Amino acid sequence: MPVFKTPFNGYSVKFSPFYESRLAVATSQNFGILGNGRLHVLDLPSSPTPQISELASFETADGVYDLAWSESHESLLVAAVADGSLKIYDLALPASSNPIRSFHEHTREVHSADYNPVRRDSFLSSSWDDTVKLWTIDRPTSVRTFKEHAYCVYSAVWNPRHGDVFASASGDCTLRIWDVREPGSTMIIPAHEFEVLSCDWNKYDDCCIATASVDKTIKVWDVRSYRVPVSVLNGHGYAVRKVKFSPHRQSLMVSCSYDMTVCLWDYMVEDALVGRYDHHTEFAVGVDMSVLVEGLLASTGWDELVYVWQHGTDPRAF
């Protein structure tokens, strides 16, 4: 399947919820430590051309750590930027007219962005300033700031069924569940003994959530009874950077790690590791599964490469 070379180090990759052949990639120069960023929007080849084509790219003065596609407008993207800003880009407009919005409230790097899939009118950002913020596209300031975590919030993700509920994963080793109608978090899960880098909700069970940690494990939790995890998945050799549940199969999830691999898991079977891909030659830090094409995976990493492949095939094979 096709590969795309980015000028900078890959940080995040997300498939479009509107077009099955479109995806976007967030990248940062110099491993995100110092320098510019770039957001790439890519179109997968329609055979016979094997090349991925770049539909658009947007430069930022600082690294881009994450992105989110709008759930209501096919041409809109949110970028999470290292200068503490969130920038909105519109693919329907020329590069000179972008970004169409820039929100700057976070006092440290913005590490994640997630669009509400139920309400489709708002999005979350999480930051190294220990907070999560709720935004709408047309409001110049954030709707609300959620401040309870004691360290960087690496990920904040909406529940796929409840439009008011989200989860946040933090370097303070906790997973918190929030309801935007409540004054504080509704649940605090001491998920790992090391930093929690990522979390994602099961798309078929709204009480099930996974966490990924520096401790090399992925844990699956039932929020109705969270004293012990439903499952603990071992197999990565270093910190697990991202975890993502399948949009098509309830017990399937994908993860990527500083061990340079992308792993596929079925947490309901005894031998949970059902696939391991070692195509990256540097830290694998971004991974996604297509909502529109079952089994289609994408990953990116610090080797400046974006791979798109069908599960069960070699990502490097053309």
PDB file of C-alpha atoms in Angstrom:
ATOM      1  CA  MET A   1       0.000   0.000   0.000  1.00  0.00           C
ATOM      2  CA  PRO A   2       1.120   3.591  -0.517  1.00  0.00           C
ATOM      3  CA  VAL A   3       3.594   5.629   1.527  1.00  0.00           C
ATOM      4  CA  PHE A   4       3.939   9.413   1.820  1.00  0.00           C
ATOM      5  CA  LYS A   5       7.134  11.196   2.867  1.00  0.00           C
ATOM      6  CA  THR A   6       6.626  14.283   5.056  1.00  0.00           C
ATOM      7  CA  PRO A   7       9.327  16.969   5.384  1.00  0.00           C
ATOM      8  CA  PHE A   8       8.943  16.960   9.181  1.00  0.00           C
ATOM      9  CA  ASN A   9       8.428  14.295  11.856  1.00  0.00           C
ATOM     10  CA  GLY A  10       4.959  12.759  11.909  1.00  0.00           C
ATOM     11  CA  TYR A  11       2.866  13.223  15.060  1.00  0.00           C
ATOM     12  CA  SER A  12      -0.724  12.319  14.250  1.00  0.00           C
ATOM     13  CA  VAL A  13      -2.780  10.881  11.403  1.00  0.00           C
ATOM     14  CA  LYS A  14      -6.588  10.881  11.015  1.00  0.00           C
ATOM     15  CA  PHE A  15      -8.889   9.561   8.290  1.00  0.00           C
ATOM     16  CA  SER A  16     -11.616  11.882   7.037  1.00  0.00           C
ATOM     17  CA  PRO A  17     -15.121  10.957   8.270  1.00  0.00           C
ATOM     18  CA  PHE A  18     -16.517  12.124   4.894  1.00  0.00           C
ATOM     19  CA  TYR A  19     -14.172  10.777   2.179  1.00  0.00           C
ATOM     20  CA  GLU A  20     -12.845   7.228   2.297  1.00  0.00           C
ATOM     21  CA  SER A  21      -9.650   8.110   0.412  1.00  0.00           C
ATOM     22  CA  ARG A  22      -8.731  11.228   2.419  1.00  0.00           C
ATOM     23  CA  LEU A  23      -6.579  11.613   5.516  1.00  0.00           C
ATOM     24  CA  ALA A  24      -4.665  14.355   7.287  1.00  0.00           C
ATOM     25  CA  VAL A  25      -1.274  14.295   9.004  1.00  0.00           C
ATOM     26  CA  ALA A  26       0.122  16.585  11.710  1.00  0.00           C
ATOM     27  CA  THR A  27       3.896  17.061  11.662  1.00  0.00           C
ATOM     28  CA  SER A  28       6.598  18.920  13.589  1.00  0.00           C
ATOM     29  CA  GLN A  29      10.148  19.918  12.753  1.00  0.00           C
ATOM     30  CA  ASN A  30      13.088  18.668  14.853  1.00  0.00           C
ATOM     31  CA  PHE A  31      11.028  16.023  16.658  1.00  0.00           C
ATOM     32  CA  GLY A  32       8.662  18.706  17.929  1.00  0.00           C
ATOM     33  CA  ILE A  33      11.267  20.300  20.176  1.00  0.00           C
ATOM     34  CA  LEU A  34      11.816  23.515  18.227  1.00  0.00           C
ATOM     35  CA  GLY A  35      10.781  24.716  14.801  1.00  0.00           C
ATOM     36  CA  ASN A  36       7.866  24.820  12.406  1.00  0.00           C
ATOM     37  CA  GLY A  37       4.932  22.515  11.846  1.00  0.00           C
ATOM     38  CA  ARG A  38       2.910  21.436   8.862  1.00  0.00           C
ATOM     39  CA  LEU A  39      -0.539  19.975   8.366  1.00  0.00           C
ATOM     40  CA  HIS A  40      -0.864  17.773   5.265  1.00  0.00           C
ATOM     41  CA  VAL A  41      -4.145  16.701   3.676  1.00  0.00           C
ATOM     42  CA  LEU A  42      -3.627  13.613   1.518  1.00  0.00           C
ATOM     43  CA  ASP A  43      -5.694  11.700  -1.008  1.00  0.00           C
ATOM     44  CA  LEU A  44      -5.125   7.978  -1.466  1.00  0.00           C
ATOM     45  CA  PRO A  45      -4.535   6.761  -5.000  1.00  0.00           C
ATOM     46  CA  SER A  46      -7.291   5.393  -7.133  1.00  0.00           C
ATOM     47  CA  SER A  47      -5.485   2.642  -8.998  1.00  0.00           C
ATOM     48  CA  PRO A  48      -3.534   2.353 -11.184  1.00  0.00           C
ATOM     49  CA  THR A  49      -1.462   5.267  -9.777  1.00  0.00           C
ATOM     50  CA  PRO A  50       0.300   4.038  -6.620  1.00  0.00           C
ATOM     51  CA  GLN A  51       1.186   7.488  -5.294  1.00  0.00           C
ATOM     52  CA  ILE A  52      -0.529   9.349  -2.477  1.00  0.00           C
ATOM     53  CA  SER A  53      -1.272  12.894  -3.612  1.00  0.00           C
ATOM     54  CA  GLU A  54      -1.173  15.985  -1.433  1.00  0.00           C
ATOM     55  CA  LEU A  55      -4.416  17.947  -1.670  1.00  0.00           C
ATOM     56  CA  ALA A  56      -3.237  20.778   0.596  1.00  0.00           C
ATOM     57  CA  SER A  57      -0.653  21.657   3.220  1.00  0.00           C
ATOM     58  CA  PHE A  58      -0.587  24.401   5.828  1.00  0.00           C
ATOM     59  CA  GLU A  59       2.533  25.726   7.559  1.00  0.00           C
ATOM     60  CA  THR A  60       2.601  26.770  11.198  1.00  0.00           C
ATOM     61  CA  ALA A  61       5.288  28.641  13.113  1.00  0.00           C
ATOM     62  CA  ASP A  62       5.317  25.853  15.717  1.00  0.00           C
ATOM     63  CA  GLY A  63       4.914  22.084  15.586  1.00  0.00           C
ATOM     64  CA  VAL A  64       1.495  20.502  15.052  1.00  0.00           C
ATOM     65  CA  TYR A  65       0.909  17.708  17.574  1.00  0.00           C
ATOM     66  CA  ASP A  66      -2.595  16.570  16.655  1.00  0.00           C
ATOM     67  CA  LEU A  67      -5.548  17.276  14.407  1.00  0.00           C
ATOM     68  CA  ALA A  68      -9.272  16.594  14.275  1.00  0.00           C
ATOM     69  CA  TRP A  69     -11.617  16.572  11.304  1.00  0.00           C
ATOM     70  CA  SER A  70     -14.878  18.440  11.750  1.00  0.00           C
ATOM     71  CA  GLU A  71     -17.851  16.086  12.074  1.00  0.00           C
ATOM     72  CA  SER A  72     -20.192  18.635  10.473  1.00  0.00           C
ATOM     73  CA  HIS A  73     -18.167  20.269   7.671  1.00  0.00           C
ATOM     74  CA  GLU A  74     -16.198  18.046   5.316  1.00  0.00           C
ATOM     75  CA  SER A  75     -13.601  20.738   4.574  1.00  0.00           C
ATOM     76  CA  LEU A  76     -12.778  21.837   8.152  1.00  0.00           C
ATOM     77  CA  LEU A  77      -9.830  20.680  10.284  1.00  0.00           C
ATOM     78  CA  VAL A  78      -8.669  21.608  13.774  1.00  0.00           C
ATOM     79  CA  ALA A  79      -4.918  21.649  14.452  1.00  0.00           C
ATOM     80  CA  ALA A  80      -3.389  21.370  17.946  1.00  0.00           C
ATOM     81  CA  VAL A  81      -0.255  23.503  17.930  1.00  0.00           C
ATOM     82  CA  ALA A  82       2.829  23.610  20.155  1.00  0.00           C
ATOM     83  CA  ASP A  83       2.473  27.367  20.810  1.00  0.00           C
ATOM     84  CA  GLY A  84      -0.712  26.694  22.815  1.00  0.00           C
ATOM     85  CA  SER A  85      -3.091  27.553  19.970  1.00  0.00           C
ATOM     86  CA  LEU A  86      -5.809  25.729  18.084  1.00  0.00           C
ATOM     87  CA  LYS A  87      -6.114  26.651  14.440  1.00  0.00           C
ATOM     88  CA  ILE A  88      -9.067  25.985  12.134  1.00  0.00           C
ATOM     89  CA  TYR A  89      -8.362  25.323   8.451  1.00  0.00           C
ATOM     90  CA  ASP A  90     -10.860  25.232   5.601  1.00  0.00           C
ATOM     91  CA  LEU A  91      -9.840  23.149   2.586  1.00  0.00           C
ATOM     92  CA  ALA A  92     -12.449  24.954   0.480  1.00  0.00           C
ATOM     93  CA  LEU A  93     -10.411  28.167   0.779  1.00  0.00           C
ATOM     94  CA  PRO A  94      -6.943  28.953  -0.604  1.00  0.00           C
ATOM     95  CA  ALA A  95      -3.916  28.638   1.663  1.00  0.00           C
ATOM     96  CA  SER A  96      -3.680  32.435   1.867  1.00  0.00           C
ATOM     97  CA  SER A  97      -7.107  32.568   3.563  1.00  0.00           C
ATOM     98  CA  ASN A  98      -6.112  30.009   6.195  1.00  0.00           C
ATOM     99  CA  PRO A  99      -6.287  29.495   9.080  1.00  0.00           C
ATOM    100  CA  ILE A 100      -9.822  30.868   9.309  1.00  0.00           C
ATOM    101  CA  ARG A 101      -9.653  30.889  13.133  1.00  0.00           C
ATOM    102  CA  SER A 102      -6.947  30.786  15.764  1.00  0.00           C
ATOM    103  CA  PHE A 103      -7.790  30.232  19.425  1.00  0.00           C
ATOM    104  CA  HIS A 104      -5.028  30.955  21.897  1.00  0.00           C
ATOM    105  CA  GLU A 105      -5.836  30.265  25.563  1.00  0.00           C
ATOM    106  CA  HIS A 106      -3.665  27.304  26.565  1.00  0.00           C
ATOM    107  CA  THR A 107      -0.415  28.412  28.186  1.00  0.00           C
ATOM    108  CA  ARG A 108       1.553  25.338  27.059  1.00  0.00           C
ATOM    109  CA  GLU A 109       1.591  23.003  24.063  1.00  0.00           C
ATOM    110  CA  VAL A 110      -1.764  21.654  22.871  1.00  0.00           C
ATOM    111  CA  HIS A 111      -1.369  17.890  22.621  1.00  0.00           C
ATOM    112  CA  SER A 112      -4.756  16.668  21.419  1.00  0.00           C
ATOM    113  CA  ALA A 113      -7.926  17.747  19.640  1.00  0.00           C
ATOM    114  CA  ASP A 114     -11.172  15.784  19.336  1.00  0.00           C
ATOM    115  CA  TYR A 115     -14.415  16.740  17.596  1.00  0.00           C
ATOM    116  CA  ASN A 116     -17.742  15.821  19.179  1.00  0.00           C
ATOM    117  CA  PRO A 117     -19.193  12.970  17.064  1.00  0.00           C
ATOM    118  CA  VAL A 118     -22.675  13.217  18.615  1.00  0.00           C
ATOM    119  CA  ARG A 119     -23.373  16.954  18.746  1.00  0.00           C
ATOM    120  CA  ARG A 120     -20.975  17.735  15.880  1.00  0.00           C
ATOM    121  CA  ASP A 121     -20.774  21.373  16.948  1.00  0.00           C
ATOM    122  CA  SER A 122     -17.896  21.418  19.444  1.00  0.00           C
ATOM    123  CA  PHE A 123     -14.423  20.071  20.070  1.00  0.00           C
ATOM    124  CA  LEU A 124     -12.020  19.421  22.935  1.00  0.00           C
ATOM    125  CA  SER A 125      -8.386  20.337  23.354  1.00  0.00           C
ATOM    126  CA  SER A 126      -5.962  18.981  25.946  1.00  0.00           C
ATOM    127  CA  SER A 127      -2.695  20.600  26.895  1.00  0.00           C
ATOM    128  CA  TRP A 128       0.546  20.398  28.798  1.00  0.00           C
ATOM    129  CA  ASP A 129      -0.873  23.240  30.917  1.00  0.00           C
ATOM    130  CA  ASP A 130      -2.823  20.452  32.754  1.00  0.00           C
ATOM    131  CA  THR A 131      -6.221  21.541  31.368  1.00  0.00           C
ATOM    132  CA  VAL A 132      -8.878  20.454  28.898  1.00  0.00           C
ATOM    133  CA  LYS A 133     -10.894  23.109  27.042  1.00  0.00           C
ATOM    134  CA  LEU A 134     -14.246  22.935  25.265  1.00  0.00           C
ATOM    135  CA  TRP A 135     -14.709  25.014  22.099  1.00  0.00           C
ATOM    136  CA  THR A 136     -17.149  25.772  19.301  1.00  0.00           C
ATOM    137  CA  ILE A 137     -16.005  27.012  15.895  1.00  0.00           C
ATOM    138  CA  ASP A 138     -17.912  30.309  15.996  1.00  0.00           C
ATOM    139  CA  ARG A 139     -17.212  31.395  19.560  1.00  0.00           C
ATOM    140  CA  PRO A 140     -13.998  33.445  20.007  1.00  0.00           C
ATOM    141  CA  THR A 141     -13.236  32.081  23.488  1.00  0.00           C
ATOM    142  CA  SER A 142     -13.519  28.616  24.998  1.00  0.00           C
ATOM    143  CA  VAL A 143     -16.888  27.535  26.382  1.00  0.00           C
ATOM    144  CA  ARG A 144     -15.282  25.994  29.464  1.00  0.00           C
ATOM    145  CA  THR A 145     -11.965  24.932  30.994  1.00  0.00           C
ATOM    146  CA  PHE A 146     -11.644  21.658  32.913  1.00  0.00           C
ATOM    147  CA  LYS A 147      -8.827  21.912  35.454  1.00  0.00           C
ATOM    148  CA  GLU A 148      -8.278  18.989  37.827  1.00  0.00           C
ATOM    149  CA  HIS A 149      -5.331  17.071  36.459  1.00  0.00           C
ATOM    150  CA  ALA A 150      -2.035  17.615  38.272  1.00  0.00           C
ATOM    151  CA  TYR A 151       0.138  17.218  35.166  1.00  0.00           C
ATOM    152  CA  CYS A 152       0.032  17.324  31.345  1.00  0.00           C
ATOM    153  CA  VAL A 153      -3.217  16.150  29.736  1.00  0.00           C
ATOM    154  CA  TYR A 154      -2.138  14.142  26.719  1.00  0.00           C
ATOM    155  CA  SER A 155      -5.546  13.156  25.421  1.00  0.00           C
ATOM    156  CA  ALA A 156      -9.222  14.143  25.758  1.00  0.00           C
ATOM    157  CA  VAL A 157     -11.778  12.074  23.853  1.00  0.00           C
ATOM    158  CA  TRP A 158     -15.560  12.323  23.493  1.00  0.00           C
ATOM    159  CA  ASN A 159     -17.783   9.362  24.284  1.00  0.00           C
ATOM    160  CA  PRO A 160     -19.151   8.065  20.949  1.00  0.00           C
ATOM    161  CA  ARG A 161     -22.756   7.909  22.213  1.00  0.00           C
ATOM    162  CA  HIS A 162     -23.147  10.559  24.901  1.00  0.00           C
ATOM    163  CA  GLY A 163     -22.597  14.075  23.591  1.00  0.00           C
ATOM    164  CA  ASP A 164     -21.864  15.528  27.049  1.00  0.00           C
ATOM    165  CA  VAL A 165     -19.363  12.909  28.249  1.00  0.00           C
ATOM    166  CA  PHE A 166     -15.612  12.751  27.613  1.00  0.00           C
ATOM    167  CA  ALA A 167     -12.501  11.164  29.100  1.00  0.00           C
ATOM    168  CA  SER A 168      -9.033  12.619  29.684  1.00  0.00           C
ATOM    169  CA  ALA A 169      -5.678  10.854  30.077  1.00  0.00           C
ATOM    170  CA  SER A 170      -2.867  12.537  31.960  1.00  0.00           C
ATOM    171  CA  GLY A 171       0.725  12.384  33.063  1.00  0.00           C
ATOM    172  CA  ASP A 172      -0.646  12.372  36.623  1.00  0.00           C
ATOM    173  CA  CYS A 173      -1.333   8.627  35.998  1.00  0.00           C
ATOM    174  CA  THR A 174      -5.125   9.039  36.063  1.00  0.00           C
ATOM    175  CA  LEU A 175      -7.982   8.715  33.636  1.00  0.00           C
ATOM    176  CA  ARG A 176     -10.850  11.092  34.380  1.00  0.00           C
ATOM    177  CA  ILE A 177     -14.410  10.906  33.115  1.00  0.00           C
ATOM    178  CA  TRP A 178     -16.278  14.195  32.726  1.00  0.00           C
ATOM    179  CA  ASP A 179     -19.803  15.342  31.985  1.00  0.00           C
ATOM    180  CA  VAL A 180     -19.911  18.929  30.703  1.00  0.00           C
ATOM    181  CA  ARG A 181     -23.139  19.459  32.699  1.00  0.00           C
ATOM    182  CA  GLU A 182     -21.325  18.705  35.973  1.00  0.00           C
ATOM    183  CA  PRO A 183     -18.971  21.087  37.842  1.00  0.00           C
ATOM    184  CA  GLY A 184     -16.111  18.588  38.172  1.00  0.00           C
ATOM    185  CA  SER A 185     -15.047  15.175  36.927  1.00  0.00           C
ATOM    186  CA  THR A 186     -17.522  12.392  37.624  1.00  0.00           C
ATOM    187  CA  MET A 187     -14.918   9.649  37.931  1.00  0.00           C
ATOM    188  CA  ILE A 188     -11.194   9.362  38.649  1.00  0.00           C
ATOM    189  CA  ILE A 189      -9.544   6.080  37.660  1.00  0.00           C
ATOM    190  CA  PRO A 190      -5.949   5.533  38.863  1.00  0.00           C
ATOM    191  CA  ALA A 191      -5.283   3.729  35.607  1.00  0.00           C
ATOM    192  CA  HIS A 192      -1.513   3.160  35.655  1.00  0.00           C
ATOM    193  CA  GLU A 193       1.493   3.726  37.910  1.00  0.00           C
ATOM    194  CA  PHE A 194       3.161   5.716  35.117  1.00  0.00           C
ATOM    195  CA  GLU A 195       1.990   8.475  32.772  1.00  0.00           C
ATOM    196  CA  VAL A 196      -1.150   7.777  30.742  1.00  0.00           C
ATOM    197  CA  LEU A 197      -0.480   8.947  27.178  1.00  0.00           C
ATOM    198  CA  SER A 198      -3.716   8.037  25.393  1.00  0.00           C
ATOM    199  CA  CYS A 199      -7.285   6.873  25.855  1.00  0.00           C
ATOM    200  CA  ASP A 200     -10.159   5.875  23.588  1.00  0.00           C
ATOM    201  CA  TRP A 201     -13.769   4.781  24.020  1.00  0.00           C
ATOM    202  CA  ASN A 202     -15.119   1.543  22.626  1.00  0.00           C
ATOM    203  CA  LYS A 203     -17.420   2.391  19.706  1.00  0.00           C
ATOM    204  CA  TYR A 204     -19.954  -0.357  20.599  1.00  0.00           C
ATOM    205  CA  ASP A 205     -19.930  -0.256  24.400  1.00  0.00           C
ATOM    206  CA  ASP A 206     -20.151   3.258  25.844  1.00  0.00           C
ATOM    207  CA  CYS A 207     -18.968   2.083  29.276  1.00  0.00           C
ATOM    208  CA  CYS A 208     -15.752   0.576  27.920  1.00  0.00           C
ATOM    209  CA  ILE A 209     -12.558   2.619  27.558  1.00  0.00           C
ATOM    210  CA  ALA A 210      -8.899   1.824  26.919  1.00  0.00           C
ATOM    211  CA  THR A 211      -5.806   3.556  28.291  1.00  0.00           C
ATOM    212  CA  ALA A 212      -2.201   3.415  27.054  1.00  0.00           C
ATOM    213  CA  SER A 213       0.799   4.180  29.231  1.00  0.00           C
ATOM    214  CA  VAL A 214       4.514   4.685  29.624  1.00  0.00           C
ATOM    215  CA  ASP A 215       4.401   1.361  31.532  1.00  0.00           C
ATOM    216  CA  LYS A 216       4.211  -0.365  28.058  1.00  0.00           C
ATOM    217  CA  THR A 217       0.681  -1.672  28.660  1.00  0.00           C
ATOM    218  CA  ILE A 218      -2.810  -1.002  27.377  1.00  0.00           C
ATOM    219  CA  LYS A 219      -5.633  -1.480  29.865  1.00  0.00           C
ATOM    220  CA  VAL A 220      -9.318  -1.879  29.099  1.00  0.00           C
ATOM    221  CA  TRP A 221     -11.765  -0.542  31.699  1.00  0.00           C
ATOM    222  CA  ASP A 222     -15.473  -0.790  32.440  1.00  0.00           C
ATOM    223  CA  VAL A 223     -16.425   2.558  33.978  1.00  0.00           C
ATOM    224  CA  ARG A 224     -19.254   0.900  35.953  1.00  0.00           C
ATOM    225  CA  SER A 225     -16.725  -1.217  37.861  1.00  0.00           C
ATOM    226  CA  TYR A 226     -13.210   0.115  37.552  1.00  0.00           C
ATOM    227  CA  ARG A 227     -11.390  -1.285  40.589  1.00  0.00           C
ATOM    228  CA  VAL A 228      -9.654  -3.741  38.273  1.00  0.00           C
ATOM    229  CA  PRO A 229      -9.247  -3.523  34.494  1.00  0.00           C
ATOM    230  CA  VAL A 230     -11.231  -5.802  32.211  1.00  0.00           C
ATOM    231  CA  SER A 231      -8.006  -6.627  30.393  1.00  0.00           C
ATOM    232  CA  VAL A 232      -4.287  -5.771  30.469  1.00  0.00           C
ATOM    233  CA  LEU A 233      -2.506  -6.022  27.124  1.00  0.00           C
ATOM    234  CA  ASN A 234       1.238  -6.660  27.160  1.00  0.00           C
ATOM    235  CA  GLY A 235       3.384  -6.775  24.047  1.00  0.00           C
ATOM    236  CA  HIS A 236       4.924  -3.369  23.410  1.00  0.00           C
ATOM    237  CA  GLY A 237       8.575  -2.940  24.384  1.00  0.00           C
ATOM    238  CA  TYR A 238       8.372   0.759  25.250  1.00  0.00           C
ATOM    239  CA  ALA A 239       5.769   3.394  26.105  1.00  0.00           C
ATOM    240  CA  VAL A 240       2.479   3.085  24.207  1.00  0.00           C
ATOM    241  CA  ARG A 241       1.809   6.423  22.544  1.00  0.00           C
ATOM    242  CA  LYS A 242      -1.711   5.978  21.119  1.00  0.00           C
ATOM    243  CA  VAL A 243      -4.592   3.527  21.348  1.00  0.00           C
ATOM    244  CA  LYS A 244      -7.658   3.516  19.080  1.00  0.00           C
ATOM    245  CA  PHE A 245     -10.738   1.270  19.095  1.00  0.00           C
ATOM    246  CA  SER A 246     -11.998  -0.121  15.802  1.00  0.00           C
ATOM    247  CA  PRO A 247     -15.062   1.591  14.317  1.00  0.00           C
ATOM    248  CA  HIS A 248     -16.131  -1.811  12.910  1.00  0.00           C
ATOM    249  CA  ARG A 249     -15.380  -4.522  15.484  1.00  0.00           C
ATOM    250  CA  GLN A 250     -16.200  -4.181  19.160  1.00  0.00           C
ATOM    251  CA  SER A 251     -13.173  -5.909  20.667  1.00  0.00           C
ATOM    252  CA  LEU A 252     -10.537  -4.773  18.158  1.00  0.00           C
ATOM    253  CA  MET A 253      -8.072  -1.930  18.762  1.00  0.00           C
ATOM    254  CA  VAL A 254      -4.842  -0.595  17.331  1.00  0.00           C
ATOM    255  CA  SER A 255      -1.870   0.954  19.144  1.00  0.00           C
ATOM    256  CA  CYS A 256       1.501   2.483  18.321  1.00  0.00           C
ATOM    257  CA  SER A 257       4.575   2.796  20.459  1.00  0.00           C
ATOM    258  CA  TYR A 258       8.056   4.174  20.990  1.00  0.00           C
ATOM    259  CA  ASP A 259       9.176   0.596  20.212  1.00  0.00           C
ATOM    260  CA  MET A 260       8.473   1.627  16.566  1.00  0.00           C
ATOM    261  CA  THR A 261       5.669  -0.912  16.089  1.00  0.00           C
ATOM    262  CA  VAL A 262       1.943  -0.725  15.394  1.00  0.00           C
ATOM    263  CA  CYS A 263      -0.032  -3.488  17.109  1.00  0.00           C
ATOM    264  CA  LEU A 264      -3.544  -4.802  16.589  1.00  0.00           C
ATOM    265  CA  TRP A 265      -5.355  -6.322  19.567  1.00  0.00           C
ATOM    266  CA  ASP A 266      -8.525  -8.265  20.331  1.00  0.00           C
ATOM    267  CA  TYR A 267      -8.961  -7.763  24.061  1.00  0.00           C
ATOM    268  CA  MET A 268     -11.688 -10.416  24.340  1.00  0.00           C
ATOM    269  CA  VAL A 269      -9.479 -13.364  23.342  1.00  0.00           C
ATOM    270  CA  GLU A 270      -6.692 -15.015  25.328  1.00  0.00           C
ATOM    271  CA  ASP A 271      -3.915 -14.283  22.832  1.00  0.00           C
ATOM    272  CA  ALA A 272      -4.913 -10.659  22.452  1.00  0.00           C
ATOM    273  CA  LEU A 273      -2.103  -9.566  20.107  1.00  0.00           C
ATOM    274  CA  VAL A 274      -3.495 -10.345  16.648  1.00  0.00           C
ATOM    275  CA  GLY A 275      -1.079  -8.329  14.507  1.00  0.00           C
ATOM    276  CA  ARG A 276       2.251  -6.539  14.769  1.00  0.00           C
ATOM    277  CA  TYR A 277       3.660  -4.223  12.114  1.00  0.00           C
ATOM    278  CA  ASP A 278       7.274  -3.050  12.310  1.00  0.00           C
ATOM    279  CA  HIS A 279       7.443  -0.843   9.206  1.00  0.00           C
ATOM    280  CA  HIS A 280       8.549   2.338  11.002  1.00  0.00           C
ATOM    281  CA  THR A 281      12.236   2.970  11.691  1.00  0.00           C
ATOM    282  CA  GLU A 282      11.671   5.610  14.376  1.00  0.00           C
ATOM    283  CA  PHE A 283       9.067   6.144  17.114  1.00  0.00           C
ATOM    284  CA  ALA A 284       5.567   5.318  15.843  1.00  0.00           C
ATOM    285  CA  VAL A 285       3.411   8.072  17.360  1.00  0.00           C
ATOM    286  CA  GLY A 286       0.287   8.363  15.217  1.00  0.00           C
ATOM    287  CA  VAL A 287      -2.236   5.696  14.211  1.00  0.00           C
ATOM    288  CA  ASP A 288      -5.834   5.584  13.004  1.00  0.00           C
ATOM    289  CA  MET A 289      -8.462   3.224  11.627  1.00  0.00           C
ATOM    290  CA  SER A 290     -10.783   4.287   8.841  1.00  0.00           C
ATOM    291  CA  VAL A 291     -14.458   4.676   9.718  1.00  0.00           C
ATOM    292  CA  LEU A 292     -15.470   4.301   6.067  1.00  0.00           C
ATOM    293  CA  VAL A 293     -13.256   1.400   4.946  1.00  0.00           C
ATOM    294  CA  GLU A 294     -13.121  -1.594   7.283  1.00  0.00           C
ATOM    295  CA  GLY A 295      -9.602  -2.796   8.061  1.00  0.00           C
ATOM    296  CA  LEU A 296      -7.854   0.233   6.567  1.00  0.00           C
ATOM    297  CA  LEU A 297      -5.068   1.520   8.835  1.00  0.00           C
ATOM    298  CA  ALA A 298      -2.768   4.533   8.766  1.00  0.00           C
ATOM    299  CA  SER A 299       0.301   5.321  10.840  1.00  0.00           C
ATOM    300  CA  THR A 300       2.969   7.985  11.052  1.00  0.00           C
ATOM    301  CA  GLY A 301       6.148   8.470  13.030  1.00  0.00           C
ATOM    302  CA  TRP A 302       9.388  10.297  13.567  1.00  0.00           C
ATOM    303  CA  ASP A 303      10.826   8.623  10.436  1.00  0.00           C
ATOM    304  CA  GLU A 304       8.812  11.238   8.439  1.00  0.00           C
ATOM    305  CA  LEU A 305       6.677   8.580   6.756  1.00  0.00           C
ATOM    306  CA  VAL A 306       2.929   8.017   6.518  1.00  0.00           C
ATOM    307  CA  TYR A 307       1.808   4.471   5.745  1.00  0.00           C
ATOM    308  CA  VAL A 308      -1.702   3.406   4.705  1.00  0.00           C
ATOM    309  CA  TRP A 309      -2.487  -0.298   4.463  1.00  0.00           C
ATOM    310  CA  GLN A 310      -5.161  -2.949   4.803  1.00  0.00           C
ATOM    311  CA  HIS A 311      -4.895  -5.120   7.914  1.00  0.00           C
ATOM    312  CA  GLY A 312      -3.219  -8.394   7.062  1.00  0.00           C
ATOM    313  CA  THR A 313      -1.041  -6.888   4.310  1.00  0.00           C
ATOM    314  CA  ASP A 314       2.515  -5.570   4.542  1.00  0.00           C
ATOM    315  CA  PRO A 315       2.460  -1.755   4.936  1.00  0.00           C
ATOM    316  CA  ARG A 316       5.678  -1.561   2.869  1.00  0.00           C
ATOM    317  CA  ALA A 317       4.358  -3.660  -0.051  1.00  0.00           C
ATOM    318  CA  PHE A 318       3.133  -1.789  -3.109  1.00  0.00           C
TER     319      PHE A 318
END
